[in-house]
mmCIF file of C-alpha atoms and ligand atoms in Angstrom:
data_model
loop_
_atom_site.group_PDB
_atom_site.id
_atom_site.type_symbol
_atom_site.label_atom_id
_atom_site.label_comp_id
_atom_site.label_asym_id
_atom_site.label_seq_id
_atom_site.Cartn_x
_atom_site.Cartn_y
_atom_site.Cartn_z
ATOM 1 C CA UNK I 139 16.591 -25.986 -37.828
ATOM 2 C CA UNK I 140 19.887 -27.048 -37.178
ATOM 3 C CA UNK I 141 22.257 -25.805 -34.237
ATOM 4 C CA UNK I 142 26.080 -25.581 -34.542
ATOM 5 C CA UNK I 143 28.735 -26.616 -32.514
ATOM 6 C CA UNK I 144 29.227 -23.437 -30.644
ATOM 7 C CA UNK I 145 32.728 -23.072 -29.230
ATOM 8 C CA UNK I 146 32.407 -19.052 -28.661
ATOM 9 C CA UNK I 147 34.101 -17.625 -25.814
ATOM 10 C CA UNK I 148 31.557 -15.458 -25.430
ATOM 11 C CA UNK I 149 28.896 -14.750 -25.410
ATOM 12 C CA UNK I 150 28.853 -18.316 -25.523
ATOM 13 C CA UNK I 151 26.455 -21.770 -25.852
ATOM 14 C CA UNK I 152 23.522 -22.236 -23.696
ATOM 15 C CA UNK I 153 22.151 -25.754 -23.062
ATOM 16 C CA UNK I 154 19.754 -26.449 -25.337
ATOM 17 C CA UNK I 155 17.107 -27.822 -22.528
ATOM 18 C CA UNK I 156 17.532 -24.139 -21.291
ATOM 19 C CA UNK I 157 16.577 -22.647 -24.405
ATOM 20 C CA UNK I 158 13.703 -24.839 -25.268
ATOM 21 C CA UNK I 159 12.042 -24.217 -21.745
ATOM 22 C CA UNK I 160 12.517 -20.375 -22.419
ATOM 23 C CA UNK I 161 10.831 -20.691 -25.562
ATOM 24 C CA UNK I 162 7.579 -22.812 -24.186
ATOM 25 C CA UNK I 163 7.293 -20.087 -21.419
ATOM 26 C CA UNK I 164 8.240 -17.216 -23.503
ATOM 27 C CA UNK I 165 4.799 -15.742 -24.292
ATOM 28 C CA UNK I 166 3.325 -16.862 -20.829
ATOM 29 C CA UNK I 167 5.112 -17.738 -17.879
ATOM 30 C CA UNK I 168 3.428 -20.408 -15.603
ATOM 31 C CA UNK I 169 0.181 -18.876 -16.308
ATOM 32 C CA UNK I 170 0.800 -15.159 -15.466
ATOM 33 C CA UNK I 171 -0.131 -14.439 -19.211
ATOM 34 C CA UNK I 172 2.602 -12.296 -19.904
ATOM 35 C CA UNK I 173 6.624 -12.881 -20.716
ATOM 36 C CA UNK I 174 8.971 -12.557 -17.954
ATOM 37 C CA UNK I 175 10.461 -9.895 -19.807
ATOM 38 C CA UNK I 176 7.281 -8.018 -19.452
ATOM 39 C CA UNK I 177 6.516 -8.382 -15.946
ATOM 40 C CA UNK I 178 7.080 -6.033 -12.928
ATOM 41 C CA UNK I 179 10.358 -6.841 -11.030
ATOM 42 C CA UNK I 180 8.631 -5.996 -7.722
ATOM 43 C CA UNK I 181 5.814 -8.425 -8.342
ATOM 44 C CA UNK I 182 5.241 -11.615 -6.455
ATOM 45 C CA UNK I 183 5.948 -14.032 -10.025
ATOM 46 C CA UNK I 184 9.419 -11.861 -10.701
ATOM 47 C CA UNK I 185 10.135 -12.168 -7.025
ATOM 48 C CA UNK I 186 9.585 -16.209 -6.740
ATOM 49 C CA UNK I 187 11.937 -16.138 -10.004
ATOM 50 C CA UNK I 188 14.592 -14.202 -7.984
ATOM 51 C CA UNK I 189 14.582 -16.073 -4.708
ATOM 52 C CA UNK I 190 14.876 -19.731 -6.808
ATOM 53 C CA UNK I 191 17.848 -18.270 -8.797
ATOM 54 C CA UNK I 192 19.505 -17.328 -5.556
ATOM 55 C CA UNK I 193 18.445 -20.419 -3.617
ATOM 56 C CA UNK I 194 19.665 -22.870 -6.552
ATOM 57 C CA UNK I 195 22.889 -20.861 -7.083
ATOM 58 C CA UNK I 196 23.766 -20.844 -3.079
ATOM 59 C CA UNK I 197 23.038 -24.909 -3.358
ATOM 60 C CA UNK I 198 25.391 -25.205 -6.222
ATOM 61 C CA UNK I 199 28.172 -23.183 -4.944
ATOM 62 C CA UNK I 200 27.848 -24.029 -0.952
ATOM 63 C CA UNK I 201 27.566 -20.067 -0.635
ATOM 64 C CA UNK I 202 27.641 -20.009 3.529
ATOM 65 C CA UNK I 203 25.182 -17.453 5.034
ATOM 66 C CA UNK I 204 27.468 -14.547 5.597
ATOM 67 C CA UNK I 205 27.769 -13.966 1.819
ATOM 68 C CA UNK I 206 25.085 -11.822 0.067
ATOM 69 C CA UNK I 207 24.704 -12.975 -3.699
ATOM 70 C CA UNK I 208 24.069 -9.567 -5.970
ATOM 71 C CA UNK I 209 22.213 -9.506 -9.170
ATOM 72 C CA UNK I 210 23.977 -6.637 -10.955
ATOM 73 C CA UNK I 211 24.683 -5.134 -14.679
ATOM 74 C CA UNK I 212 27.655 -3.598 -16.009
ATOM 75 C CA UNK I 213 29.668 -6.617 -16.879
ATOM 76 C CA UNK I 214 32.584 -8.070 -15.235
ATOM 77 C CA UNK I 215 34.701 -4.866 -16.430
ATOM 78 C CA UNK I 216 32.298 -2.582 -14.680
ATOM 79 C CA UNK I 217 33.885 -4.831 -11.369
ATOM 80 C CA UNK I 218 37.254 -3.694 -12.220
ATOM 81 C CA UNK I 219 36.216 -0.336 -11.112
ATOM 82 C CA UNK I 220 33.672 -1.361 -8.773
ATOM 83 C CA UNK I 221 35.548 -3.381 -6.628
ATOM 84 C CA UNK I 222 38.279 -0.897 -5.783
ATOM 85 C CA UNK I 223 35.648 2.151 -5.477
ATOM 86 C CA UNK I 224 33.673 -0.425 -2.653
ATOM 87 C CA UNK I 225 36.997 -1.655 -1.096
ATOM 88 C CA UNK I 226 39.959 0.205 -1.284
ATOM 89 C CA UNK I 227 39.087 2.626 1.622
ATOM 90 C CA UNK I 228 41.845 4.755 1.227
ATOM 91 C CA UNK I 229 44.443 1.919 1.111
ATOM 92 C CA UNK I 230 46.129 0.017 -1.712
ATOM 93 C CA UNK I 231 45.172 -3.483 -2.832
ATOM 94 C CA UNK I 232 47.572 -5.976 -4.475
ATOM 95 C CA UNK I 233 47.226 -7.294 -8.015
ATOM 96 C CA UNK I 234 48.403 -10.644 -9.480
ATOM 97 C CA UNK I 235 48.475 -10.220 -13.099
ATOM 98 C CA UNK I 236 48.190 -13.809 -15.148
ATOM 99 C CA UNK I 237 46.920 -12.711 -18.551
ATOM 100 C CA UNK I 238 44.612 -10.057 -20.198
ATOM 101 C CA UNK I 239 41.759 -9.869 -18.163
ATOM 102 C CA UNK I 240 43.681 -9.384 -15.039
ATOM 103 C CA UNK I 241 45.714 -6.869 -16.360
ATOM 104 C CA UNK I 242 42.704 -4.857 -17.535
ATOM 105 C CA UNK I 243 41.461 -5.411 -13.943
ATOM 106 C CA UNK I 244 45.040 -3.753 -12.515
ATOM 107 C CA UNK I 245 44.639 -1.144 -14.807
ATOM 108 C CA UNK I 246 41.319 -0.039 -14.371
ATOM 109 C CA UNK I 247 41.934 0.043 -10.331
ATOM 110 C CA UNK I 248 44.745 2.325 -10.925
ATOM 111 C CA UNK I 249 42.703 4.808 -12.213
ATOM 112 C CA UNK I 250 40.491 4.786 -8.858
ATOM 113 C CA UNK I 251 43.391 4.357 -6.607
ATOM 114 C CA UNK I 252 46.208 2.978 -5.149
ATOM 115 C CA UNK I 253 46.854 -0.437 -6.308
ATOM 116 C CA UNK I 254 50.099 -2.945 -6.761
ATOM 117 C CA UNK I 255 51.185 -5.633 -9.053
ATOM 118 C CA UNK I 256 51.867 -8.266 -6.544
ATOM 119 C CA UNK I 257 53.279 -10.782 -9.792
ATOM 120 C CA UNK I 258 53.209 -11.178 -13.133
ATOM 121 C CA UNK I 259 53.591 -13.457 -15.671
ATOM 122 C CA UNK I 260 53.613 -11.387 -18.401
ATOM 123 C CA UNK I 261 57.546 -11.490 -19.039
ATOM 124 C CA UNK I 262 56.621 -15.307 -20.220
ATOM 125 C CA UNK I 263 53.543 -14.607 -22.503
ATOM 126 C CA UNK I 264 51.238 -15.052 -19.997
ATOM 127 C CA UNK I 265 51.741 -18.873 -20.254
ATOM 128 C CA UNK I 266 51.635 -20.050 -16.687
ATOM 129 C CA UNK I 267 51.199 -18.936 -12.985
ATOM 130 C CA UNK I 268 53.931 -16.890 -10.668
ATOM 131 C CA UNK I 269 55.571 -19.345 -8.147
ATOM 132 C CA UNK I 270 54.580 -18.769 -4.606
ATOM 133 C CA UNK I 271 58.359 -16.934 -4.024
ATOM 134 C CA UNK I 272 57.574 -14.943 -7.355
ATOM 135 C CA UNK I 273 54.519 -13.125 -5.554
ATOM 136 C CA UNK I 274 55.269 -10.204 -3.135
ATOM 137 C CA UNK I 275 52.020 -9.866 -1.211
ATOM 138 C CA UNK I 276 51.517 -6.041 1.065
ATOM 139 C CA UNK I 277 50.595 -7.704 4.282
ATOM 140 C CA UNK I 278 48.316 -4.588 4.668
ATOM 141 C CA UNK I 279 46.305 -4.690 1.301
ATOM 142 C CA UNK I 280 42.714 -3.913 1.325
ATOM 143 C CA UNK I 281 42.246 -7.064 -0.814
ATOM 144 C CA UNK I 282 44.268 -9.266 -3.292
ATOM 145 C CA UNK I 283 42.772 -9.328 -6.737
ATOM 146 C CA UNK I 284 43.138 -12.839 -8.800
ATOM 147 C CA UNK I 285 41.888 -13.882 -12.287
ATOM 148 C CA UNK I 286 41.060 -17.809 -11.650
ATOM 149 C CA UNK I 287 40.493 -18.401 -15.463
ATOM 150 C CA UNK I 288 42.338 -16.232 -18.000
ATOM 151 C CA UNK I 289 39.773 -16.306 -20.866
ATOM 152 C CA UNK I 290 42.071 -15.273 -23.811
ATOM 153 C CA UNK I 291 45.682 -17.057 -22.519
ATOM 154 C CA UNK I 292 43.866 -20.242 -21.150
ATOM 155 C CA UNK I 293 45.362 -20.098 -17.644
ATOM 156 C CA UNK I 294 43.498 -21.623 -14.493
ATOM 157 C CA UNK I 295 44.698 -21.371 -11.056
ATOM 158 C CA UNK I 296 43.866 -24.840 -9.740
ATOM 159 C CA UNK I 297 41.667 -24.810 -6.604
ATOM 160 C CA UNK I 298 44.626 -26.530 -4.523
ATOM 161 C CA UNK I 299 46.556 -23.390 -5.430
ATOM 162 C CA UNK I 300 44.143 -20.822 -3.929
ATOM 163 C CA UNK I 301 46.096 -20.308 -0.808
ATOM 164 C CA UNK I 302 44.941 -18.120 2.193
ATOM 165 C CA UNK I 303 46.598 -14.649 1.545
ATOM 166 C CA UNK I 304 45.784 -12.956 4.899
ATOM 167 C CA UNK I 305 43.578 -10.227 3.209
ATOM 168 C CA UNK I 306 40.355 -10.766 1.647
ATOM 169 C CA UNK I 307 40.834 -12.586 -1.817
ATOM 170 C CA UNK I 308 38.823 -10.990 -4.949
ATOM 171 C CA UNK I 309 38.292 -13.110 -7.806
ATOM 172 C CA UNK I 310 37.179 -12.372 -11.289
ATOM 173 C CA UNK I 311 35.770 -15.841 -12.149
ATOM 174 C CA UNK I 312 33.833 -14.868 -15.048
ATOM 175 C CA UNK I 313 34.979 -18.041 -17.586
ATOM 176 C CA UNK I 314 34.872 -20.989 -15.201
ATOM 177 C CA UNK I 315 32.322 -20.144 -12.533
ATOM 178 C CA UNK I 316 30.019 -23.255 -12.044
ATOM 179 C CA UNK I 317 32.414 -25.369 -14.101
ATOM 180 C CA UNK I 318 33.695 -27.044 -10.479
ATOM 181 C CA UNK I 319 33.263 -26.862 -6.958
ATOM 182 C CA UNK I 320 34.831 -23.761 -5.302
ATOM 183 C CA UNK I 321 36.197 -23.310 -1.682
ATOM 184 C CA UNK I 322 33.745 -19.472 -1.338
ATOM 185 C CA UNK I 323 34.796 -19.373 2.117
ATOM 186 C CA UNK I 324 38.465 -18.593 1.113
ATOM 187 C CA UNK I 325 37.241 -15.870 -0.708
ATOM 188 C CA UNK I 326 36.141 -12.196 0.243
ATOM 189 C CA UNK I 327 34.437 -11.328 -3.147
ATOM 190 C CA UNK I 328 33.377 -13.528 -6.260
ATOM 191 C CA UNK I 329 32.584 -11.999 -9.397
ATOM 192 C CA UNK I 330 31.570 -13.258 -12.910
ATOM 193 C CA UNK I 331 30.001 -11.725 -16.327
ATOM 194 C CA UNK I 332 27.060 -13.997 -17.098
ATOM 195 C CA UNK I 333 27.662 -14.438 -20.742
ATOM 196 C CA UNK I 334 30.389 -17.203 -20.721
ATOM 197 C CA UNK I 335 29.011 -20.045 -18.383
ATOM 198 C CA UNK I 336 25.844 -18.506 -16.663
ATOM 199 C CA UNK I 337 23.388 -17.089 -19.145
ATOM 200 C CA UNK I 338 22.671 -13.958 -21.457
ATOM 201 C CA UNK I 339 25.023 -11.192 -21.339
ATOM 202 C CA UNK I 340 23.730 -8.190 -18.956
ATOM 203 C CA UNK I 341 23.763 -9.721 -15.938
ATOM 204 C CA UNK I 342 26.912 -9.687 -13.372
ATOM 205 C CA UNK I 343 26.826 -11.952 -10.309
ATOM 206 C CA UNK I 344 28.897 -10.586 -7.290
ATOM 207 C CA UNK I 345 29.151 -12.926 -4.065
ATOM 208 C CA UNK I 346 30.645 -10.977 -1.272
ATOM 209 C CA UNK I 347 31.530 -11.642 2.380
ATOM 210 C CA UNK I 348 29.266 -9.448 4.583
ATOM 211 C CA UNK I 349 32.620 -7.992 6.236
ATOM 212 C CA UNK I 350 33.012 -6.304 3.035
ATOM 213 C CA UNK I 351 29.731 -4.299 3.056
ATOM 214 C CA UNK I 352 29.618 -0.556 3.832
ATOM 215 C CA UNK I 353 33.205 0.042 3.113
ATOM 216 C CA UNK I 354 32.545 2.209 0.222
ATOM 217 C CA UNK I 355 32.969 5.920 0.656
ATOM 218 C CA UNK I 356 30.106 8.253 0.787
ATOM 219 C CA UNK I 357 30.550 10.129 -2.399
ATOM 220 C CA UNK I 358 29.923 7.019 -4.689
ATOM 221 C CA UNK I 359 26.730 6.619 -6.457
ATOM 222 C CA UNK I 360 24.289 4.806 -4.747
ATOM 223 C CA UNK I 361 24.296 2.063 -7.701
ATOM 224 C CA UNK I 362 27.695 1.644 -7.221
ATOM 225 C CA UNK I 363 27.599 0.562 -3.713
ATOM 226 C CA UNK I 364 27.580 -2.758 -2.675
ATOM 227 C CA UNK I 365 25.968 -2.233 0.717
ATOM 228 C CA UNK I 366 23.063 -0.504 -0.761
ATOM 229 C CA UNK I 367 22.497 -3.184 -3.575
ATOM 230 C CA UNK I 368 23.016 -5.789 -0.718
ATOM 231 C CA UNK I 369 20.230 -3.820 1.501
ATOM 232 C CA UNK I 370 17.822 -3.665 -1.550
ATOM 233 C CA UNK I 371 18.169 -7.365 -2.533
ATOM 234 C CA UNK I 372 19.814 -6.205 -5.773
ATOM 235 C CA UNK I 373 16.705 -4.419 -6.588
ATOM 236 C CA UNK I 374 17.497 -0.735 -5.971
ATOM 237 C CA UNK I 375 16.416 -0.189 -9.712
ATOM 238 C CA UNK I 376 15.404 -2.684 -12.259
ATOM 239 C CA UNK I 377 17.454 -5.723 -12.438
ATOM 240 C CA UNK I 378 18.007 -7.596 -15.329
ATOM 241 C CA UNK I 379 15.142 -9.652 -15.403
ATOM 242 C CA UNK I 380 15.372 -11.711 -17.999
ATOM 243 C CA UNK I 381 18.972 -12.644 -17.535
ATOM 244 C CA UNK I 382 18.417 -13.548 -14.065
ATOM 245 C CA UNK I 383 15.317 -16.110 -15.572
ATOM 246 C CA UNK I 384 17.459 -17.598 -17.781
ATOM 247 C CA UNK I 385 20.413 -17.706 -15.146
ATOM 248 C CA UNK I 386 17.926 -19.775 -12.988
ATOM 249 C CA UNK I 387 17.114 -22.057 -15.393
ATOM 250 C CA UNK I 388 20.620 -22.619 -16.199
ATOM 251 C CA UNK I 389 21.128 -23.477 -12.611
ATOM 252 C CA UNK I 390 18.100 -25.821 -12.197
ATOM 253 C CA UNK I 391 19.842 -27.695 -15.627
ATOM 254 C CA UNK I 392 23.114 -27.940 -13.685
ATOM 255 C CA UNK I 393 21.530 -29.450 -10.692
ATOM 256 C CA UNK I 394 20.081 -32.134 -13.241
ATOM 257 C CA UNK I 395 23.630 -32.677 -14.518
ATOM 258 C CA UNK I 396 24.745 -33.659 -10.899
ATOM 259 C CA UNK I 397 25.458 -30.584 -9.656
ATOM 260 C CA UNK I 398 29.273 -28.663 -9.563
ATOM 261 C CA UNK I 399 30.510 -32.468 -9.197
ATOM 262 C CA UNK I 400 28.973 -34.084 -11.728
ATOM 263 C CA UNK I 401 29.503 -30.999 -14.436
ATOM 264 C CA UNK I 402 32.854 -30.798 -13.179
ATOM 265 C CA UNK I 403 33.849 -34.516 -14.226
ATOM 266 C CA UNK I 404 32.209 -34.090 -18.275
ATOM 267 C CA UNK I 405 34.267 -30.648 -18.190
ATOM 268 C CA UNK I 406 37.751 -32.472 -16.854
ATOM 269 C CA UNK I 407 37.293 -35.245 -19.684
ATOM 270 C CA UNK I 408 36.407 -32.502 -22.285
ATOM 271 C CA UNK I 409 39.573 -30.777 -21.558
ATOM 272 C CA UNK I 410 41.190 -34.114 -21.263
ATOM 273 C CA UNK I 411 40.618 -35.574 -25.001
ATOM 274 C CA UNK I 412 41.276 -31.840 -26.616
ATOM 275 C CA UNK I 413 44.722 -31.539 -24.665
ATOM 276 C CA UNK I 414 45.536 -35.123 -25.388
ATOM 277 C CA UNK I 415 44.340 -34.167 -29.243
ATOM 278 C CA UNK I 416 46.628 -31.075 -29.090
ATOM 279 C CA UNK I 417 49.540 -32.923 -27.448
ATOM 280 C CA UNK I 418 49.549 -36.064 -29.752
ATOM 281 C CA UNK I 419 49.410 -34.075 -33.273
ATOM 282 C CA UNK I 420 52.860 -34.373 -33.304
ATOM 283 C CA UNK I 421 53.737 -30.285 -33.081
ATOM 284 C CA UNK I 422 50.950 -30.092 -35.724
ATOM 285 C CA UNK I 423 48.876 -28.322 -33.128
ATOM 286 C CA UNK I 424 50.317 -26.455 -30.101
ATOM 287 C CA UNK I 425 49.067 -24.761 -26.521
ATOM 288 C CA UNK I 426 51.724 -22.994 -25.082
ATOM 289 C CA UNK I 427 50.390 -23.371 -21.417
ATOM 290 C CA UNK I 428 52.073 -25.146 -18.472
ATOM 291 C CA UNK I 429 50.491 -28.257 -18.074
ATOM 292 C CA UNK I 430 49.698 -27.353 -14.511
ATOM 293 C CA UNK I 431 47.662 -24.635 -14.981
ATOM 294 C CA UNK I 432 45.760 -25.240 -18.422
ATOM 295 C CA UNK I 433 42.541 -24.128 -18.427
ATOM 296 C CA UNK I 434 39.524 -26.511 -18.776
ATOM 297 C CA UNK I 435 37.137 -24.318 -20.326
ATOM 298 C CA UNK I 436 39.192 -21.889 -22.893
ATOM 299 C CA UNK I 437 41.710 -24.130 -24.938
ATOM 300 C CA UNK I 438 43.873 -21.576 -27.025
ATOM 301 C CA UNK I 439 46.059 -23.458 -30.022
ATOM 302 C CA UNK I 440 48.022 -22.703 -32.610
ATOM 303 C CA UNK I 441 48.716 -24.806 -35.962
ATOM 304 C CA UNK I 442 52.224 -25.398 -37.057
ATOM 305 C CA UNK I 443 51.688 -23.631 -40.065
ATOM 306 C CA UNK I 444 49.704 -20.583 -39.582
ATOM 307 C CA UNK I 445 49.155 -20.257 -43.687
ATOM 308 C CA UNK I 446 46.745 -22.964 -42.852
ATOM 309 C CA UNK I 447 44.352 -20.957 -40.580
ATOM 310 C CA UNK I 448 42.494 -19.789 -43.181
ATOM 311 C CA UNK I 449 41.513 -23.410 -44.221
ATOM 312 C CA UNK I 450 41.084 -24.824 -40.660
ATOM 313 C CA UNK I 451 38.307 -22.082 -40.090
ATOM 314 C CA UNK I 452 36.522 -22.573 -42.851
ATOM 315 C CA UNK I 453 36.632 -26.236 -42.832
ATOM 316 C CA UNK I 454 35.737 -26.506 -39.395
ATOM 317 C CA UNK I 455 32.897 -24.185 -40.042
ATOM 318 C CA UNK I 456 31.619 -26.362 -43.188
ATOM 319 C CA UNK I 457 31.588 -29.039 -40.433
ATOM 320 C CA UNK I 458 29.210 -27.106 -38.238
ATOM 321 C CA UNK I 459 32.016 -26.238 -35.863
ATOM 322 C CA UNK I 460 31.839 -22.546 -35.032
ATOM 323 C CA UNK I 461 33.602 -19.225 -33.293
ATOM 324 C CA UNK I 462 37.399 -21.309 -33.126
ATOM 325 C CA UNK I 463 39.292 -18.293 -34.029
ATOM 326 C CA UNK I 464 41.712 -16.905 -31.039
ATOM 327 C CA UNK I 465 41.689 -13.827 -29.671
ATOM 328 C CA UNK I 466 43.264 -11.138 -31.583
ATOM 329 C CA UNK I 467 45.776 -10.117 -29.199
ATOM 330 C CA UNK I 468 46.995 -14.056 -29.277
ATOM 331 C CA UNK I 469 46.236 -14.997 -32.924
ATOM 332 C CA UNK I 470 45.563 -18.898 -33.457
ATOM 333 C CA UNK I 471 42.738 -20.843 -32.415
ATOM 334 C CA UNK I 472 40.945 -20.630 -29.308
ATOM 335 C CA UNK I 473 37.790 -23.278 -28.298
ATOM 336 C CA UNK I 474 35.714 -22.900 -25.442
ATOM 337 C CA UNK I 475 34.543 -25.547 -23.931
ATOM 338 C CA UNK I 476 31.997 -23.981 -21.357
ATOM 339 C CA UNK I 477 29.309 -26.300 -19.508
ATOM 340 C CA UNK I 478 26.765 -26.067 -22.491
ATOM 341 C CA UNK I 479 29.265 -27.754 -24.597
ATOM 342 C CA UNK I 480 28.881 -31.470 -24.634
ATOM 343 C CA UNK I 481 31.331 -34.034 -24.286
ATOM 344 C CA UNK I 482 29.696 -35.078 -27.750
ATOM 345 C CA UNK I 483 30.601 -31.415 -29.337
ATOM 346 C CA UNK I 484 34.138 -31.678 -28.133
ATOM 347 C CA UNK I 485 34.522 -35.364 -29.562
ATOM 348 C CA UNK I 486 33.310 -33.703 -33.068
ATOM 349 C CA UNK I 487 35.880 -30.944 -32.520
ATOM 350 C CA UNK I 488 38.693 -33.624 -31.959
ATOM 351 C CA UNK I 489 37.668 -35.947 -35.098
ATOM 352 C CA UNK I 490 37.544 -33.190 -37.332
ATOM 353 C CA UNK I 491 41.210 -31.774 -35.887
ATOM 354 C CA UNK I 492 42.729 -35.138 -35.942
ATOM 355 C CA UNK I 493 41.540 -35.673 -39.684
ATOM 356 C CA UNK I 494 42.624 -32.002 -40.668
ATOM 357 C CA UNK I 495 45.937 -32.556 -39.244
ATOM 358 C CA UNK I 496 46.273 -35.924 -41.197
ATOM 359 C CA UNK I 497 45.038 -34.368 -44.438
ATOM 360 C CA UNK I 498 47.675 -31.363 -43.879
ATOM 361 C CA UNK I 499 50.430 -32.870 -41.686
HETATM 362 C C1 LIG E 785 34.544 -11.747 -20.557
HETATM 363 C C2 LIG E 785 35.611 -11.580 -19.414
HETATM 364 C C3 LIG E 785 35.467 -10.126 -18.897
HETATM 365 C C4 LIG E 785 34.663 -8.991 -19.450
HETATM 366 O O1 LIG E 785 33.571 -9.209 -19.069
HETATM 367 P P1 LIG E 785 32.478 -7.956 -19.491
HETATM 368 O O2 LIG E 785 31.071 -8.913 -19.058
HETATM 369 O O3 LIG E 785 32.362 -8.058 -20.918
HETATM 370 O O4 LIG E 785 32.556 -6.705 -19.082
HETATM 371 C C5 LIG E 785 36.750 -10.029 -17.707
HETATM 372 N N1 LIG E 785 37.358 -10.992 -17.164
HETATM 373 C C6 LIG E 785 37.175 -12.033 -17.953
HETATM 374 C C7 LIG E 785 37.906 -13.313 -17.079
HETATM 375 C C8 LIG E 785 36.131 -12.427 -19.155
HETATM 376 O O5 LIG E 785 36.104 -14.142 -19.477
#
């Protein structure tokens, strides 16, 4: 068996230790005589898995007591609709558009109710963040929505740029949740699809301040109502049990890496060596993003000559480096270097890129 160096944007690499543990426990979880996939979600075994996963997540992120953690389905895309369905309450909400994902969230919310674009960087091809004076906030907005890491454009909002908006801040953290410490108390709602940095697809995390529960109109479906989900401990209906179990194993793995401080240090070093390789390539590789807000998780880059793209992809694949093709909307390459991608893996990529540039420059 050989495993590739996996730079997929999502579903993405998982820690090998976690996969091995899941494999060991696959047929018989802790003496239950069956797999986690085969047990009742209401039985004591699964209830203990869910409780442990939530406790570990709360510890890792430092989630205060007044927040509920929901383990939902439907992906981040469902949240694009579920957030305005629950929180608009007949008012308007503000969106800051800094890339494809926040733009999608804004468009979806327009289907539900009244929303405003408070700032957009589309005019500069989503290569930076709006400055404070470019953001026009509505002080009466029901909430302000941001995407703290744009997976396609590689733009990340640094923690120190998260300011108090005066209204509840709602954040799509799908592609960098758990990659570094986050001041949870500054947010009203944090959400993330699991398949980038948490676990298998099919699970969606929502961390919501209890003041935002119970605002939904009575006519929304119960399964879409955060308050109902919170009252039922994410068990109104069957939750994505196996995804929750694997996410729980990932949370324990993260604790063994020194928690979010520990993994953030590794992530910073991974990003440093990759951007350094790009910036020191004498123009052979380029990343267009303002260095102040370059993503530490998703690194898009282009080759000076797009005619070399096919050779780059074929040769990198032959070297065991996979899923480097950029998103079709931006072209070029993208290396997603989530938590489960090791520093060693990024070093192998950097060595390949330096060698490829030497041979083709
Ligand atoms: C992948 C991604 C999404 C979409 O997630 P789904 O789970 O496929 O709906 C939304 N936002 C961001 C930032 C993403 O990276």
